[in-house]
Amino acid sequence: MKEIKRIAVFTSGGDAPGMNAAIRAVVRNALNNDLHVYGILRGYEGMIDGNIKRLETTDVSNIIHRGGTILKTARSQRFLTPEGRKQAHENLIYNDIDALVAIGGNGTFTGALHFSKEFPEIPIVGIPGTIDNDLFGTDFTIGFDTAVNTAVQAVDKIRDTADSHNRLFFVEVMGRHSGYIALHTAISGGAGGVLIPEEESDISDLIKLLKRGARRAKLFSIVIVAEGNRMGTVYDIAKHVEDQVDVFDDIKVTVIGHLQRGGSPSSFDRVLSSILGFSAVEALLQGNRGIMVGIKNNNTQYTPFKEAISKTKPFNKDLLRMAHILAQ
Ligand code: F6P
């Protein structure tokens, strides 16, 4: 295998707080190993357009606390095509890039897997960066902890007004295909219910739960709804409940939305990102390729891209059962 002298790092897919801390760790550990480091702007889009710039240690100064990504990000349609990937490959060769570090989620690693099959001489190591925490092969993804903290802060504020007005609130959190943000927000926000994509839920069960609470003089409540829940949109759910439950003074909907994607990363996310960024460079230098670096039981772990994208992370059913019991 060719000796690695020049590596490039990029972020792709939805941004996540902590991506900058991961970029910083990649750059600093690479420089510490006498590598030249490059940043590719806007993920695979920048790879196709040749938007590649040299990064020095000062380029990653003063970014550990910043949300978003200094390298920008994109969801690239062009990289889904063989022509797009060929163009990207030509640009990497032109810039003498020997290896890549890809920070992103499922779509990012799917692209990396295709590219690795077509151009195996350029090794790629991935870092899980998505607020959804839905990647197999890691207990936590970059940005999840910060996103949950943002959602919980919002729920705490909604609780004040819900209590004052005896209202029921449905709060929608992100998670198109995954309920991790919803479950953790529900537990730490003391919610009265949670609806997630991983669980078949029934509107009549929710109604029973809310009525039972009201009989115990629980005059307000907050239900956390994951975007991708199986019951419908948060507005439909609120309407159904409104038609059948008359124990609250009013029913309101709050969609937290992209607020969850921004903001300064939590200390947990900064440490996680630093470990993963640092480890990704180590992994490349030790000759690894086509893997995602993750954290399992406090140890770094390598998972092939193929598994990271095709296997479903086991959902913690005990935690869900506990959330339902504590919500009563
Ligand atoms: O980053 C993942 C995610 O936050 C999903 O939970 C959400 O559905 C999606 O991104 C929305 O992202 P965008 O609006 O940028 O396409």
PDB file of N, CA, C and O in Angstrom, residues 90-142:
ATOM      1  N   GLU A  90     -10.448  12.265 -10.101  1.00  0.00           N
ATOM      2  CA  GLU A  90      -9.452  13.020 -10.886  1.00  0.00           C
ATOM      3  C   GLU A  90      -8.919  14.210 -10.082  1.00  0.00           C
ATOM      4  O   GLU A  90      -7.720  14.490 -10.089  1.00  0.00           O
ATOM      5  N   ASN A  91      -9.820  14.875  -9.359  1.00  0.00           N
ATOM      6  CA  ASN A  91      -9.382  16.023  -8.557  1.00  0.00           C
ATOM      7  C   ASN A  91      -8.480  15.611  -7.401  1.00  0.00           C
ATOM      8  O   ASN A  91      -7.538  16.325  -7.046  1.00  0.00           O
ATOM      9  N   LEU A  92      -8.778  14.452  -6.812  1.00  0.00           N
ATOM     10  CA  LEU A  92      -7.937  13.978  -5.706  1.00  0.00           C
ATOM     11  C   LEU A  92      -6.538  13.631  -6.232  1.00  0.00           C
ATOM     12  O   LEU A  92      -5.525  13.952  -5.605  1.00  0.00           O
ATOM     13  N   ILE A  93      -6.487  12.987  -7.383  1.00  0.00           N
ATOM     14  CA  ILE A  93      -5.189  12.627  -7.987  1.00  0.00           C
ATOM     15  C   ILE A  93      -4.414  13.907  -8.330  1.00  0.00           C
ATOM     16  O   ILE A  93      -3.225  14.035  -8.048  1.00  0.00           O
ATOM     17  N   TYR A  94      -5.124  14.880  -8.917  1.00  0.00           N
ATOM     18  CA  TYR A  94      -4.494  16.152  -9.293  1.00  0.00           C
ATOM     19  C   TYR A  94      -3.854  16.823  -8.071  1.00  0.00           C
ATOM     20  O   TYR A  94      -2.788  17.424  -8.155  1.00  0.00           O
ATOM     21  N   ASN A  95      -4.536  16.692  -6.902  1.00  0.00           N
ATOM     22  CA  ASN A  95      -4.018  17.319  -5.674  1.00  0.00           C
ATOM     23  C   ASN A  95      -3.112  16.388  -4.863  1.00  0.00           C
ATOM     24  O   ASN A  95      -2.757  16.702  -3.733  1.00  0.00           O
ATOM     25  N   ASP A  96      -2.772  15.223  -5.454  1.00  0.00           N
ATOM     26  CA  ASP A  96      -1.897  14.233  -4.772  1.00  0.00           C
ATOM     27  C   ASP A  96      -2.435  13.783  -3.425  1.00  0.00           C
ATOM     28  O   ASP A  96      -1.676  13.582  -2.468  1.00  0.00           O
ATOM     29  N   ILE A  97      -3.751  13.667  -3.290  1.00  0.00           N
ATOM     30  CA  ILE A  97      -4.342  13.221  -2.021  1.00  0.00           C
ATOM     31  C   ILE A  97      -4.222  11.689  -1.931  1.00  0.00           C
ATOM     32  O   ILE A  97      -4.661  10.973  -2.825  1.00  0.00           O
ATOM     33  N   ASP A  98      -3.627  11.209  -0.814  1.00  0.00           N
ATOM     34  CA  ASP A  98      -3.412   9.765  -0.664  1.00  0.00           C
ATOM     35  C   ASP A  98      -4.538   9.080   0.110  1.00  0.00           C
ATOM     36  O   ASP A  98      -4.723   7.866  -0.002  1.00  0.00           O
ATOM     37  N   ALA A  99      -5.236   9.845   0.961  1.00  0.00           N
ATOM     38  CA  ALA A  99      -6.259   9.218   1.814  1.00  0.00           C
ATOM     39  C   ALA A  99      -7.289  10.262   2.235  1.00  0.00           C
ATOM     40  O   ALA A  99      -7.015  11.467   2.196  1.00  0.00           O
ATOM     41  N   LEU A 100      -8.471   9.767   2.648  1.00  0.00           N
ATOM     42  CA  LEU A 100      -9.573  10.669   3.002  1.00  0.00           C
ATOM     43  C   LEU A 100     -10.126  10.369   4.394  1.00  0.00           C
ATOM     44  O   LEU A 100     -10.194   9.197   4.794  1.00  0.00           O
ATOM     45  N   VAL A 101     -10.572  11.423   5.072  1.00  0.00           N
ATOM     46  CA  VAL A 101     -11.363  11.260   6.297  1.00  0.00           C
ATOM     47  C   VAL A 101     -12.721  11.892   6.020  1.00  0.00           C
ATOM     48  O   VAL A 101     -12.810  13.098   5.723  1.00  0.00           O
ATOM     49  N   ALA A 102     -13.778  11.069   6.091  1.00  0.00           N
ATOM     50  CA  ALA A 102     -15.136  11.518   5.775  1.00  0.00           C
ATOM     51  C   ALA A 102     -15.938  11.643   7.070  1.00  0.00           C
ATOM     52  O   ALA A 102     -16.068  10.671   7.812  1.00  0.00           O
ATOM     53  N   ILE A 103     -16.465  12.838   7.332  1.00  0.00           N
ATOM     54  CA  ILE A 103     -17.273  13.045   8.550  1.00  0.00           C
ATOM     55  C   ILE A 103     -18.730  13.211   8.118  1.00  0.00           C
ATOM     56  O   ILE A 103     -19.067  14.139   7.377  1.00  0.00           O
ATOM     57  N   GLY A 104     -19.601  12.302   8.554  1.00  0.00           N
ATOM     58  CA  GLY A 104     -21.004  12.399   8.149  1.00  0.00           C
ATOM     59  C   GLY A 104     -21.809  11.200   8.633  1.00  0.00           C
ATOM     60  O   GLY A 104     -21.413  10.504   9.567  1.00  0.00           O
ATOM     61  N   GLY A 105     -22.903  10.950   7.940  1.00  0.00           N
ATOM     62  CA  GLY A 105     -23.797   9.866   8.352  1.00  0.00           C
ATOM     63  C   GLY A 105     -23.942   8.810   7.271  1.00  0.00           C
ATOM     64  O   GLY A 105     -23.018   8.592   6.465  1.00  0.00           O
ATOM     65  N   ASN A 106     -25.105   8.203   7.240  1.00  0.00           N
ATOM     66  CA  ASN A 106     -25.375   7.089   6.335  1.00  0.00           C
ATOM     67  C   ASN A 106     -25.065   7.387   4.869  1.00  0.00           C
ATOM     68  O   ASN A 106     -24.380   6.619   4.198  1.00  0.00           O
ATOM     69  N   GLY A 107     -25.566   8.533   4.367  1.00  0.00           N
ATOM     70  CA  GLY A 107     -25.357   8.904   2.961  1.00  0.00           C
ATOM     71  C   GLY A 107     -23.875   9.101   2.660  1.00  0.00           C
ATOM     72  O   GLY A 107     -23.382   8.714   1.586  1.00  0.00           O
ATOM     73  N   THR A 108     -23.169   9.686   3.611  1.00  0.00           N
ATOM     74  CA  THR A 108     -21.733   9.945   3.445  1.00  0.00           C
ATOM     75  C   THR A 108     -20.964   8.631   3.285  1.00  0.00           C
ATOM     76  O   THR A 108     -20.106   8.493   2.403  1.00  0.00           O
ATOM     77  N   PHE A 109     -21.301   7.660   4.125  1.00  0.00           N
ATOM     78  CA  PHE A 109     -20.570   6.387   4.087  1.00  0.00           C
ATOM     79  C   PHE A 109     -21.012   5.519   2.899  1.00  0.00           C
ATOM     80  O   PHE A 109     -20.242   4.704   2.397  1.00  0.00           O
ATOM     81  N   THR A 110     -22.242   5.717   2.453  1.00  0.00           N
ATOM     82  CA  THR A 110     -22.682   5.005   1.246  1.00  0.00           C
ATOM     83  C   THR A 110     -21.854   5.499   0.061  1.00  0.00           C
ATOM     84  O   THR A 110     -21.340   4.704  -0.741  1.00  0.00           O
ATOM     85  N   GLY A 111     -21.680   6.821  -0.030  1.00  0.00           N
ATOM     86  CA  GLY A 111     -20.844   7.398  -1.090  1.00  0.00           C
ATOM     87  C   GLY A 111     -19.411   6.892  -0.979  1.00  0.00           C
ATOM     88  O   GLY A 111     -18.775   6.538  -1.982  1.00  0.00           O
ATOM     89  N   ALA A 112     -18.900   6.845   0.248  1.00  0.00           N
ATOM     90  CA  ALA A 112     -17.511   6.408   0.472  1.00  0.00           C
ATOM     91  C   ALA A 112     -17.326   4.953   0.035  1.00  0.00           C
ATOM     92  O   ALA A 112     -16.301   4.585  -0.543  1.00  0.00           O
ATOM     93  N   LEU A 113     -18.350   4.143   0.294  1.00  0.00           N
ATOM     94  CA  LEU A 113     -18.269   2.717  -0.069  1.00  0.00           C
ATOM     95  C   LEU A 113     -18.211   2.545  -1.587  1.00  0.00           C
ATOM     96  O   LEU A 113     -17.365   1.803  -2.107  1.00  0.00           O
ATOM     97  N   HIS A 114     -19.070   3.260  -2.303  1.00  0.00           N
ATOM     98  CA  HIS A 114     -19.052   3.201  -3.776  1.00  0.00           C
ATOM     99  C   HIS A 114     -17.691   3.635  -4.308  1.00  0.00           C
ATOM    100  O   HIS A 114     -17.106   3.001  -5.174  1.00  0.00           O
ATOM    101  N   PHE A 115     -17.220   4.749  -3.773  1.00  0.00           N
ATOM    102  CA  PHE A 115     -15.952   5.322  -4.237  1.00  0.00           C
ATOM    103  C   PHE A 115     -14.794   4.341  -3.990  1.00  0.00           C
ATOM    104  O   PHE A 115     -13.936   4.145  -4.851  1.00  0.00           O
ATOM    105  N   SER A 116     -14.803   3.709  -2.804  1.00  0.00           N
ATOM    106  CA  SER A 116     -13.714   2.773  -2.444  1.00  0.00           C
ATOM    107  C   SER A 116     -13.681   1.583  -3.380  1.00  0.00           C
ATOM    108  O   SER A 116     -12.615   1.046  -3.667  1.00  0.00           O
ATOM    109  N   LYS A 117     -14.875   1.152  -3.830  1.00  0.00           N
ATOM    110  CA  LYS A 117     -14.920  -0.004  -4.747  1.00  0.00           C
ATOM    111  C   LYS A 117     -14.326   0.379  -6.095  1.00  0.00           C
ATOM    112  O   LYS A 117     -13.610  -0.397  -6.710  1.00  0.00           O
ATOM    113  N   GLU A 118     -14.619   1.601  -6.541  1.00  0.00           N
ATOM    114  CA  GLU A 118     -14.149   2.030  -7.862  1.00  0.00           C
ATOM    115  C   GLU A 118     -12.687   2.484  -7.846  1.00  0.00           C
ATOM    116  O   GLU A 118     -11.962   2.304  -8.820  1.00  0.00           O
ATOM    117  N   PHE A 119     -12.280   3.078  -6.727  1.00  0.00           N
ATOM    118  CA  PHE A 119     -10.910   3.626  -6.647  1.00  0.00           C
ATOM    119  C   PHE A 119     -10.248   3.155  -5.351  1.00  0.00           C
ATOM    120  O   PHE A 119     -10.016   3.955  -4.424  1.00  0.00           O
ATOM    121  N   PRO A 120      -9.935   1.865  -5.268  1.00  0.00           N
ATOM    122  CA  PRO A 120      -9.450   1.305  -3.995  1.00  0.00           C
ATOM    123  C   PRO A 120      -8.084   1.833  -3.555  1.00  0.00           C
ATOM    124  O   PRO A 120      -7.706   1.647  -2.401  1.00  0.00           O
ATOM    125  N   GLU A 121      -7.371   2.531  -4.445  1.00  0.00           N
ATOM    126  CA  GLU A 121      -6.035   2.991  -4.032  1.00  0.00           C
ATOM    127  C   GLU A 121      -6.101   4.185  -3.079  1.00  0.00           C
ATOM    128  O   GLU A 121      -5.083   4.553  -2.481  1.00  0.00           O
ATOM    129  N   ILE A 122      -7.295   4.785  -2.921  1.00  0.00           N
ATOM    130  CA  ILE A 122      -7.415   5.900  -1.958  1.00  0.00           C
ATOM    131  C   ILE A 122      -8.204   5.418  -0.734  1.00  0.00           C
ATOM    132  O   ILE A 122      -9.423   5.284  -0.779  1.00  0.00           O
ATOM    133  N   PRO A 123      -7.508   5.114   0.370  1.00  0.00           N
ATOM    134  CA  PRO A 123      -8.219   4.634   1.558  1.00  0.00           C
ATOM    135  C   PRO A 123      -9.094   5.726   2.189  1.00  0.00           C
ATOM    136  O   PRO A 123      -8.715   6.904   2.186  1.00  0.00           O
ATOM    137  N   ILE A 124     -10.237   5.304   2.728  1.00  0.00           N
ATOM    138  CA  ILE A 124     -11.139   6.259   3.401  1.00  0.00           C
ATOM    139  C   ILE A 124     -11.473   5.724   4.788  1.00  0.00           C
ATOM    140  O   ILE A 124     -11.789   4.541   4.957  1.00  0.00           O
ATOM    141  N   VAL A 125     -11.411   6.616   5.768  1.00  0.00           N
ATOM    142  CA  VAL A 125     -11.888   6.292   7.114  1.00  0.00           C
ATOM    143  C   VAL A 125     -12.993   7.292   7.449  1.00  0.00           C
ATOM    144  O   VAL A 125     -12.876   8.483   7.137  1.00  0.00           O
ATOM    145  N   GLY A 126     -14.072   6.804   8.084  1.00  0.00           N
ATOM    146  CA  GLY A 126     -15.216   7.656   8.385  1.00  0.00           C
ATOM    147  C   GLY A 126     -15.337   7.984   9.864  1.00  0.00           C
ATOM    148  O   GLY A 126     -14.877   7.232  10.731  1.00  0.00           O
ATOM    149  N   ILE A 127     -15.963   9.133  10.122  1.00  0.00           N
ATOM    150  CA  ILE A 127     -16.271   9.562  11.498  1.00  0.00           C
ATOM    151  C   ILE A 127     -17.778   9.816  11.552  1.00  0.00           C
ATOM    152  O   ILE A 127     -18.299  10.567  10.723  1.00  0.00           O
ATOM    153  N   PRO A 128     -18.496   9.188  12.512  1.00  0.00           N
ATOM    154  CA  PRO A 128     -19.958   9.350  12.546  1.00  0.00           C
ATOM    155  C   PRO A 128     -20.385  10.729  13.031  1.00  0.00           C
ATOM    156  O   PRO A 128     -20.232  11.062  14.202  1.00  0.00           O
ATOM    157  N   GLY A 129     -20.903  11.538  12.127  1.00  0.00           N
ATOM    158  CA  GLY A 129     -21.354  12.879  12.481  1.00  0.00           C
ATOM    159  C   GLY A 129     -22.785  13.067  12.042  1.00  0.00           C
ATOM    160  O   GLY A 129     -23.054  13.280  10.861  1.00  0.00           O
ATOM    161  N   THR A 130     -23.706  12.953  12.952  1.00  0.00           N
ATOM    162  CA  THR A 130     -25.137  13.210  12.687  1.00  0.00           C
ATOM    163  C   THR A 130     -25.834  13.347  14.025  1.00  0.00           C
ATOM    164  O   THR A 130     -25.543  12.582  14.952  1.00  0.00           O
ATOM    165  N   ILE A 131     -26.759  14.305  14.113  1.00  0.00           N
ATOM    166  CA  ILE A 131     -27.453  14.470  15.398  1.00  0.00           C
ATOM    167  C   ILE A 131     -28.376  13.288  15.685  1.00  0.00           C
ATOM    168  O   ILE A 131     -28.821  13.110  16.805  1.00  0.00           O
ATOM    169  N   ASP A 132     -28.682  12.478  14.662  1.00  0.00           N
ATOM    170  CA  ASP A 132     -29.683  11.419  14.821  1.00  0.00           C
ATOM    171  C   ASP A 132     -29.229  10.222  15.659  1.00  0.00           C
ATOM    172  O   ASP A 132     -30.054   9.431  16.116  1.00  0.00           O
ATOM    173  N   ASN A 133     -27.926  10.054  15.828  1.00  0.00           N
ATOM    174  CA  ASN A 133     -27.357   8.925  16.598  1.00  0.00           C
ATOM    175  C   ASN A 133     -27.819   7.569  16.080  1.00  0.00           C
ATOM    176  O   ASN A 133     -28.010   6.632  16.849  1.00  0.00           O
ATOM    177  N   ASP A 134     -27.998   7.460  14.781  1.00  0.00           N
ATOM    178  CA  ASP A 134     -28.604   6.236  14.237  1.00  0.00           C
ATOM    179  C   ASP A 134     -27.610   5.329  13.503  1.00  0.00           C
ATOM    180  O   ASP A 134     -28.013   4.498  12.706  1.00  0.00           O
ATOM    181  N   LEU A 135     -26.311   5.502  13.783  1.00  0.00           N
ATOM    182  CA  LEU A 135     -25.352   4.681  13.040  1.00  0.00           C
ATOM    183  C   LEU A 135     -24.928   3.450  13.831  1.00  0.00           C
ATOM    184  O   LEU A 135     -24.524   3.560  15.001  1.00  0.00           O
ATOM    185  N   PHE A 136     -24.988   2.317  13.166  1.00  0.00           N
ATOM    186  CA  PHE A 136     -24.514   1.071  13.757  1.00  0.00           C
ATOM    187  C   PHE A 136     -22.995   1.171  13.941  1.00  0.00           C
ATOM    188  O   PHE A 136     -22.298   1.693  13.079  1.00  0.00           O
ATOM    189  N   GLY A 137     -22.484   0.674  15.071  1.00  0.00           N
ATOM    190  CA  GLY A 137     -21.027   0.651  15.256  1.00  0.00           C
ATOM    191  C   GLY A 137     -20.512   1.742  16.175  1.00  0.00           C
ATOM    192  O   GLY A 137     -19.303   1.871  16.371  1.00  0.00           O
ATOM    193  N   THR A 138     -21.423   2.525  16.738  1.00  0.00           N
ATOM    194  CA  THR A 138     -20.989   3.529  17.717  1.00  0.00           C
ATOM    195  C   THR A 138     -22.134   3.797  18.695  1.00  0.00           C
ATOM    196  O   THR A 138     -23.301   3.809  18.294  1.00  0.00           O
ATOM    197  N   ASP A 139     -21.765   3.962  19.963  1.00  0.00           N
ATOM    198  CA  ASP A 139     -22.820   4.255  20.949  1.00  0.00           C
ATOM    199  C   ASP A 139     -23.374   5.661  20.729  1.00  0.00           C
ATOM    200  O   ASP A 139     -24.552   5.900  20.950  1.00  0.00           O
ATOM    201  N   PHE A 140     -22.499   6.571  20.318  1.00  0.00           N
ATOM    202  CA  PHE A 140     -22.922   7.963  20.111  1.00  0.00           C
ATOM    203  C   PHE A 140     -22.320   8.536  18.843  1.00  0.00           C
ATOM    204  O   PHE A 140     -21.197   8.204  18.486  1.00  0.00           O
ATOM    205  N   THR A 141     -23.089   9.393  18.197  1.00  0.00           N
ATOM    206  CA  THR A 141     -22.576  10.106  17.024  1.00  0.00           C
ATOM    207  C   THR A 141     -22.359  11.575  17.418  1.00  0.00           C
ATOM    208  O   THR A 141     -22.997  12.077  18.359  1.00  0.00           O
ATOM    209  N   ILE A 142     -21.503  12.229  16.665  1.00  0.00           N
ATOM    210  CA  ILE A 142     -21.198  13.636  16.937  1.00  0.00           C
ATOM    211  C   ILE A 142     -22.457  14.494  16.757  1.00  0.00           C
ATOM    212  O   ILE A 142     -23.120  14.412  15.726  1.00  0.00           O
TER     213      ILE A 142
END
